[in-house]
Amino acid sequence: MAVLPPDPVYTLRCPDMAVPNSLCFHQNDRLLAGTLKGSVLLWDLQTNRSNLRLSVGSQPIISLHHTHDLLISQEKDGTVALWSMENAGYVRQRTFDNQHMGFCRSVLLDNLLFYPIEENSISILHIDDPNAFSRTLIPTKNSQLPKLGMITCLKAFKFAGKYYVLAGYESNHLVTWDVDLGETVDVQTMQGDVMAIDYDPYTNRGVIGGSSEHLTVFTYEPKTMKLQPSGDISVKNPGINCIRIRHDLKVLSVGGWDGRIRVFSWKSLRPLAVLTEHKTGAITDISCSTDKVTIWKSPIMAVGGMDGVISLWDLYN
């Protein structure tokens, strides 16, 4: 049985009825939210006040990343922008138009940004070096691949010192790319659609979710990097928007279409809690601070929902 969870430590409501579509922390005490209306809101978690609104564009912001001094935004129409911190705000430094309309979120690993371009290709951008050439992983170069359709989700990771990307496609295929070689090393056909992925190379285990009421657990065969499904986790209502393995590898959090956040032990995959703070609409994103948020003296999980609320949780720390 799942244990009754604590209440959130705080809830933030977006101004002007904005819906938080993507979330990221900056240095733990700052939280940024990209909205469906194309703006980025910044909260100071020392005061829980939103003290900055950045106009990015007219499209929904589907992903945000923040390094020490660089903000990266991705819009639904494929536009990726890099913003530098200046004074009390942000200044746009570089913009990339990618001819990709969709909901696949970009992924930042080390100083490499992985994001979808055109119909089914993946671009790799070195965010710290404007003179470095972007690389592109193009499935059409491999005649052995089936017709894939658009990319639906990405997960970049390092395994045994090498970079890989796991990509889900609307054809229900999962393709693993060797980034150094620019080639595919594995193709899997899934029973249902693939809309959300997370994977931890330390435990060599990942989770896939889609429109069904099942989560698929998988591992990699280390020598061949072949993806191997290893089991299922059932959820009460179908539809998964986001999956997050927390940095400390203690919990797995899953955001659903039903507005529930289901929390599992990452070690045993045993259900720990079902969070019901978001009463209407789907969960849009989940983000976890990498260290303690000062005011709560604990790492915090932020959850955004279609109800316009961001809930903050101190769970199982």
GROMACS .gro file of C-alpha atoms in nm:
model
  317
    1MET     CA    1   0.000   0.000   0.000
    2ALA     CA    2   0.118   0.352  -0.080
    3VAL     CA    3   0.182   0.564   0.230
    4LEU     CA    4  -0.011   0.888   0.263
    5PRO     CA    5   0.224   1.168   0.156
    6PRO     CA    6   0.290   1.493   0.339
    7ASP     CA    7   0.144   1.816   0.210
    8PRO     CA    8   0.353   2.030  -0.025
    9VAL     CA    9   0.584   2.272   0.153
   10TYR     CA   10   0.451   2.550  -0.069
   11THR     CA   11   0.245   2.615  -0.381
   12LEU     CA   12   0.321   2.885  -0.637
   13ARG     CA   13   0.051   3.022  -0.865
   14CYS     CA   14   0.153   3.164  -1.200
   15PRO     CA   15   0.041   3.525  -1.258
   16ASP     CA   16  -0.211   3.613  -1.531
   17MET     CA   17  -0.350   3.257  -1.536
   18ALA     CA   18  -0.031   3.132  -1.706
   19VAL     CA   19   0.025   2.755  -1.723
   20PRO     CA   20   0.374   2.626  -1.630
   21ASN     CA   21   0.475   2.393  -1.912
   22SER     CA   22   0.842   2.337  -1.820
   23LEU     CA   23   1.048   2.379  -1.504
   24CYS     CA   24   1.413   2.405  -1.400
   25PHE     CA   25   1.608   2.507  -1.092
   26HIS     CA   26   1.899   2.750  -1.094
   27GLN     CA   27   2.144   2.714  -0.807
   28ASN     CA   28   1.866   2.550  -0.604
   29ASP     CA   29   1.720   2.874  -0.464
   30ARG     CA   30   1.575   2.996  -0.794
   31LEU     CA   31   1.299   2.824  -0.991
   32LEU     CA   32   1.214   2.903  -1.353
   33ALA     CA   33   0.894   2.809  -1.535
   34GLY     CA   34   0.833   2.824  -1.908
   35THR     CA   35   0.467   2.889  -1.986
   36LEU     CA   36   0.225   2.789  -2.260
   37LYS     CA   37   0.211   3.156  -2.364
   38GLY     CA   38   0.584   3.178  -2.442
   39SER     CA   39   0.724   3.352  -2.136
   40VAL     CA   40   0.963   3.243  -1.860
   41LEU     CA   41   0.881   3.323  -1.498
   42LEU     CA   42   1.146   3.330  -1.226
   43TRP     CA   43   1.077   3.270  -0.857
   44ASP     CA   44   1.314   3.350  -0.575
   45LEU     CA   45   1.257   3.059  -0.336
   46GLN     CA   46   1.388   3.264  -0.044
   47THR     CA   47   1.076   3.481  -0.068
   48ASN     CA   48   0.855   3.265  -0.297
   49ARG     CA   49   0.792   3.569  -0.515
   50SER     CA   50   0.812   3.589  -0.891
   51ASN     CA   51   1.046   3.879  -0.961
   52LEU     CA   52   1.117   3.837  -1.332
   53ARG     CA   53   0.914   3.771  -1.645
   54LEU     CA   54   1.110   3.705  -1.966
   55SER     CA   55   0.928   3.722  -2.299
   56VAL     CA   56   1.072   3.446  -2.521
   57GLY     CA   57   0.817   3.421  -2.803
   58SER     CA   58   0.458   3.329  -2.881
   59GLN     CA   59   0.498   2.950  -2.870
   60PRO     CA   60   0.479   2.728  -2.559
   61ILE     CA   61   0.812   2.679  -2.381
   62ILE     CA   62   0.856   2.301  -2.381
   63SER     CA   63   1.191   2.283  -2.201
   64LEU     CA   64   1.427   2.494  -1.991
   65HIS     CA   65   1.784   2.435  -1.873
   66HIS     CA   66   2.012   2.654  -1.665
   67THR     CA   67   2.389   2.630  -1.621
   68HIS     CA   68   2.578   2.860  -1.386
   69ASP     CA   69   2.523   3.166  -1.607
   70LEU     CA   70   2.332   3.047  -1.914
   71LEU     CA   71   1.959   2.991  -1.967
   72ILE     CA   72   1.846   2.766  -2.253
   73SER     CA   73   1.488   2.776  -2.380
   74GLN     CA   74   1.313   2.556  -2.634
   75GLU     CA   75   0.982   2.651  -2.796
   76LYS     CA   76   0.720   2.425  -2.950
   77ASP     CA   77   0.808   2.547  -3.301
   78GLY     CA   78   1.164   2.414  -3.255
   79THR     CA   79   1.335   2.743  -3.173
   80VAL     CA   80   1.623   2.703  -2.927
   81ALA     CA   81   1.766   3.016  -2.762
   82LEU     CA   82   2.065   3.071  -2.536
   83TRP     CA   83   2.037   3.359  -2.286
   84SER     CA   84   2.318   3.506  -2.077
   85MET     CA   85   2.262   3.654  -1.733
   86GLU     CA   86   2.320   4.029  -1.727
   87ASN     CA   87   2.241   4.261  -1.437
   88ALA     CA   88   1.905   4.144  -1.303
   89GLY     CA   89   1.781   3.979  -1.622
   90TYR     CA   90   1.869   3.782  -1.935
   91VAL     CA   91   1.995   3.881  -2.280
   92ARG     CA   92   1.947   3.661  -2.585
   93GLN     CA   93   2.285   3.549  -2.723
   94ARG     CA   94   2.213   3.284  -2.986
   95THR     CA   95   1.903   3.149  -3.158
   96PHE     CA   96   1.857   2.831  -3.361
   97ASP     CA   97   1.550   2.773  -3.582
   98ASN     CA   98   1.509   2.401  -3.631
   99GLN     CA   99   1.198   2.340  -3.845
  100HIS     CA  100   1.055   2.104  -3.587
  101MET     CA  101   0.703   2.143  -3.453
  102GLY     CA  102   0.636   1.910  -3.162
  103PHE     CA  103   0.653   1.837  -2.790
  104CYS     CA  104   0.986   1.651  -2.764
  105ARG     CA  105   1.190   1.816  -2.489
  106SER     CA  106   1.559   1.893  -2.530
  107VAL     CA  107   1.816   1.733  -2.297
  108LEU     CA  108   2.130   1.892  -2.150
  109LEU     CA  109   2.420   1.660  -2.064
  110ASP     CA  110   2.749   1.816  -1.955
  111ASN     CA  111   2.792   2.103  -2.205
  112LEU     CA  112   2.602   1.932  -2.488
  113LEU     CA  113   2.242   2.014  -2.576
  114PHE     CA  114   2.046   1.743  -2.758
  115TYR     CA  115   1.728   1.855  -2.934
  116PRO     CA  116   1.501   1.745  -3.222
  117ILE     CA  117   1.527   1.907  -3.564
  118GLU     CA  118   1.323   1.866  -3.881
  119GLU     CA  119   1.112   1.548  -3.870
  120ASN     CA  120   1.322   1.282  -3.701
  121SER     CA  121   1.682   1.402  -3.659
  122ILE     CA  122   1.872   1.502  -3.345
  123SER     CA  123   2.105   1.802  -3.326
  124ILE     CA  124   2.389   1.821  -3.074
  125LEU     CA  125   2.504   2.170  -2.976
  126HIS     CA  126   2.809   2.266  -2.768
  127ILE     CA  127   2.655   2.541  -2.556
  128ASP     CA  128   2.983   2.691  -2.428
  129ASP     CA  129   3.167   2.719  -2.759
  130PRO     CA  130   2.996   2.930  -3.029
  131ASN     CA  131   3.264   2.822  -3.278
  132ALA     CA  132   3.204   2.450  -3.232
  133PHE     CA  133   3.011   2.280  -3.510
  134SER     CA  134   2.674   2.128  -3.432
  135ARG     CA  135   2.644   1.756  -3.500
  136THR     CA  136   2.334   1.588  -3.636
  137LEU     CA  137   2.212   1.231  -3.596
  138ILE     CA  138   2.010   1.150  -3.910
  139PRO     CA  139   1.815   0.821  -3.923
  140THR     CA  140   1.770   0.833  -4.303
  141LYS     CA  141   2.141   0.756  -4.340
  142ASN     CA  142   2.069   0.409  -4.203
  143SER     CA  143   1.870   0.208  -4.455
  144GLN     CA  144   1.804  -0.063  -4.195
  145LEU     CA  145   1.575   0.163  -3.991
  146PRO     CA  146   1.196   0.150  -4.030
  147LYS     CA  147   0.991   0.462  -4.103
  148LEU     CA  148   1.010   0.639  -3.767
  149GLY     CA  149   0.799   0.952  -3.789
  150MET     CA  150   0.861   1.239  -3.549
  151ILE     CA  151   1.068   1.225  -3.233
  152THR     CA  152   0.854   1.217  -2.920
  153CYS     CA  153   1.114   1.207  -2.640
  154LEU     CA  154   1.489   1.200  -2.576
  155LYS     CA  155   1.730   1.085  -2.306
  156ALA     CA  156   2.104   1.148  -2.338
  157PHE     CA  157   2.344   0.964  -2.108
  158LYS     CA  158   2.702   0.847  -2.062
  159PHE     CA  159   2.777   0.477  -2.029
  160ALA     CA  160   3.131   0.343  -1.988
  161GLY     CA  161   3.270   0.683  -2.084
  162LYS     CA  162   3.074   0.713  -2.410
  163TYR     CA  163   2.781   0.936  -2.502
  164TYR     CA  164   2.452   0.780  -2.611
  165VAL     CA  165   2.104   0.909  -2.692
  166LEU     CA  166   1.784   0.711  -2.653
  167ALA     CA  167   1.506   0.849  -2.873
  168GLY     CA  168   1.138   0.759  -2.889
  169TYR     CA  169   0.948   0.803  -3.216
  170GLU     CA  170   0.581   0.825  -3.310
  171SER     CA  171   0.614   0.487  -3.486
  172ASN     CA  172   0.648   0.333  -3.135
  173HIS     CA  173   1.018   0.262  -3.193
  174LEU     CA  174   1.299   0.326  -2.946
  175VAL     CA  175   1.635   0.395  -3.111
  176THR     CA  176   1.967   0.408  -2.924
  177TRP     CA  177   2.239   0.618  -3.088
  178ASP     CA  178   2.615   0.603  -3.033
  179VAL     CA  179   2.695   0.975  -3.042
  180ASP     CA  180   3.067   0.934  -3.115
  181LEU     CA  181   3.001   0.710  -3.415
  182GLY     CA  182   2.685   0.892  -3.523
  183GLU     CA  183   2.520   0.554  -3.572
  184THR     CA  184   2.235   0.355  -3.424
  185VAL     CA  185   2.327   0.062  -3.201
  186ASP     CA  186   1.979  -0.066  -3.118
  187VAL     CA  187   1.619  -0.042  -3.240
  188GLN     CA  188   1.325  -0.169  -3.036
  189THR     CA  189   0.956  -0.183  -3.126
  190MET     CA  190   0.734  -0.105  -2.828
  191GLN     CA  191   0.377  -0.225  -2.774
  192GLY     CA  192   0.247   0.129  -2.729
  193ASP     CA  193   0.351   0.485  -2.792
  194VAL     CA  194   0.659   0.632  -2.623
  195MET     CA  195   0.608   0.979  -2.474
  196ALA     CA  196   0.842   1.002  -2.174
  197ILE     CA  197   1.176   0.841  -2.081
  198ASP     CA  198   1.428   0.856  -1.803
  199TYR     CA  199   1.732   0.637  -1.753
  200ASP     CA  200   2.006   0.612  -1.491
  201PRO     CA  201   2.339   0.467  -1.615
  202TYR     CA  202   2.468   0.409  -1.260
  203THR     CA  203   2.198   0.151  -1.184
  204ASN     CA  204   2.158   0.069  -1.556
  205ARG     CA  205   1.782   0.099  -1.539
  206GLY     CA  206   1.524   0.319  -1.705
  207VAL     CA  207   1.151   0.374  -1.737
  208ILE     CA  208   0.933   0.446  -2.040
  209GLY     CA  209   0.579   0.586  -2.036
  210GLY     CA  210   0.309   0.668  -2.289
  211SER     CA  211  -0.067   0.681  -2.324
  212SER     CA  212  -0.131   0.343  -2.160
  213GLU     CA  213  -0.167   0.252  -1.793
  214HIS     CA  214   0.171   0.075  -1.789
  215LEU     CA  215   0.528   0.193  -1.735
  216THR     CA  216   0.797  -0.021  -1.899
  217VAL     CA  217   1.117  -0.083  -1.705
  218PHE     CA  218   1.432  -0.155  -1.907
  219THR     CA  219   1.806  -0.210  -1.885
  220TYR     CA  220   2.094  -0.217  -2.134
  221GLU     CA  221   2.314  -0.515  -2.215
  222PRO     CA  222   2.649  -0.347  -2.141
  223LYS     CA  223   2.858  -0.510  -2.414
  224THR     CA  224   2.616  -0.451  -2.701
  225MET     CA  225   2.403  -0.160  -2.568
  226LYS     CA  226   2.090  -0.350  -2.666
  227LEU     CA  227   1.784  -0.227  -2.476
  228GLN     CA  228   1.612  -0.503  -2.281
  229PRO     CA  229   1.262  -0.456  -2.131
  230SER     CA  230   1.262  -0.610  -1.785
  231GLY     CA  231   0.914  -0.553  -1.646
  232ASP     CA  232   0.608  -0.332  -1.612
  233ILE     CA  233   0.464  -0.102  -1.348
  234SER     CA  234   0.088  -0.053  -1.356
  235VAL     CA  235  -0.075   0.282  -1.281
  236LYS     CA  236  -0.444   0.335  -1.215
  237ASN     CA  237  -0.520   0.581  -1.495
  238PRO     CA  238  -0.362   0.587  -1.843
  239GLY     CA  239  -0.140   0.864  -1.976
  240ILE     CA  240   0.211   0.970  -1.870
  241ASN     CA  241   0.359   1.314  -1.945
  242CYS     CA  242   0.689   1.308  -1.756
  243ILE     CA  243   0.921   1.070  -1.573
  244ARG     CA  244   1.199   1.180  -1.335
  245ILE     CA  245   1.459   0.973  -1.152
  246ARG     CA  246   1.581   1.192  -0.867
  247HIS     CA  247   1.951   1.279  -0.855
  248ASP     CA  248   2.010   1.083  -0.533
  249LEU     CA  249   1.856   0.771  -0.693
  250LYS     CA  250   1.609   0.729  -0.408
  251VAL     CA  251   1.280   0.796  -0.583
  252LEU     CA  252   1.114   0.783  -0.923
  253SER     CA  253   0.839   1.039  -0.988
  254VAL     CA  254   0.584   1.006  -1.268
  255GLY     CA  255   0.344   1.281  -1.379
  256GLY     CA  256   0.016   1.172  -1.534
  257TRP     CA  257  -0.265   1.303  -1.749
  258ASP     CA  258  -0.491   1.262  -1.446
  259GLY     CA  259  -0.303   1.528  -1.247
  260ARG     CA  260  -0.146   1.273  -1.014
  261ILE     CA  261   0.224   1.245  -0.929
  262ARG     CA  262   0.310   0.885  -0.851
  263VAL     CA  263   0.623   0.836  -0.643
  264PHE     CA  264   0.810   0.504  -0.633
  265SER     CA  265   1.120   0.376  -0.457
  266TRP     CA  266   1.389   0.365  -0.725
  267LYS     CA  267   1.559   0.070  -0.555
  268SER     CA  268   1.255  -0.157  -0.528
  269LEU     CA  269   1.005   0.021  -0.759
  270ARG     CA  270   0.757  -0.008  -0.472
  271PRO     CA  271   0.489   0.266  -0.474
  272LEU     CA  272   0.550   0.521  -0.199
  273ALA     CA  273   0.285   0.788  -0.253
  274VAL     CA  274   0.030   0.938  -0.490
  275LEU     CA  275   0.032   1.319  -0.474
  276THR     CA  276  -0.305   1.479  -0.545
  277GLU     CA  277  -0.239   1.851  -0.498
  278HIS     CA  278  -0.320   1.931  -0.863
  279LYS     CA  279  -0.697   1.897  -0.889
  280THR     CA  280  -0.763   1.973  -1.256
  281GLY     CA  281  -0.570   1.893  -1.572
  282ALA     CA  282  -0.251   1.702  -1.643
  283ILE     CA  283   0.092   1.728  -1.486
  284THR     CA  284   0.317   1.919  -1.726
  285ASP     CA  285   0.666   1.881  -1.580
  286ILE     CA  286   0.871   1.768  -1.280
  287SER     CA  287   1.207   1.911  -1.175
  288CYS     CA  288   1.427   1.834  -0.873
  289SER     CA  289   1.686   2.059  -0.713
  290THR     CA  290   2.035   1.910  -0.706
  291ASP     CA  291   2.097   2.025  -0.348
  292LYS     CA  292   1.917   2.179  -0.052
  293VAL     CA  293   1.688   2.478  -0.099
  294THR     CA  294   1.798   2.713   0.177
  295ILE     CA  295   1.463   2.809   0.328
  296TRP     CA  296   1.349   2.445   0.363
  297LYS     CA  297   1.695   2.301   0.436
  298SER     CA  298   1.622   2.010   0.203
  299PRO     CA  299   1.620   1.922  -0.168
  300ILE     CA  300   1.287   2.011  -0.328
  301MET     CA  301   1.081   1.860  -0.608
  302ALA     CA  302   0.881   2.109  -0.816
  303VAL     CA  303   0.574   1.994  -1.009
  304GLY     CA  304   0.387   2.200  -1.268
  305GLY     CA  305   0.028   2.140  -1.374
  306MET     CA  306  -0.233   2.256  -1.622
  307ASP     CA  307  -0.413   2.412  -1.325
  308GLY     CA  308  -0.156   2.694  -1.328
  309VAL     CA  309   0.001   2.580  -1.001
  310ILE     CA  310   0.357   2.474  -0.917
  311SER     CA  311   0.370   2.255  -0.607
  312LEU     CA  312   0.692   2.219  -0.407
  313TRP     CA  313   0.763   1.897  -0.218
  314ASP     CA  314   1.011   1.772   0.041
  315LEU     CA  315   0.979   1.396  -0.007
  316TYR     CA  316   1.177   1.102   0.132
  317ASN     CA  317   1.497   1.298   0.187
   0.00000   0.00000   0.00000
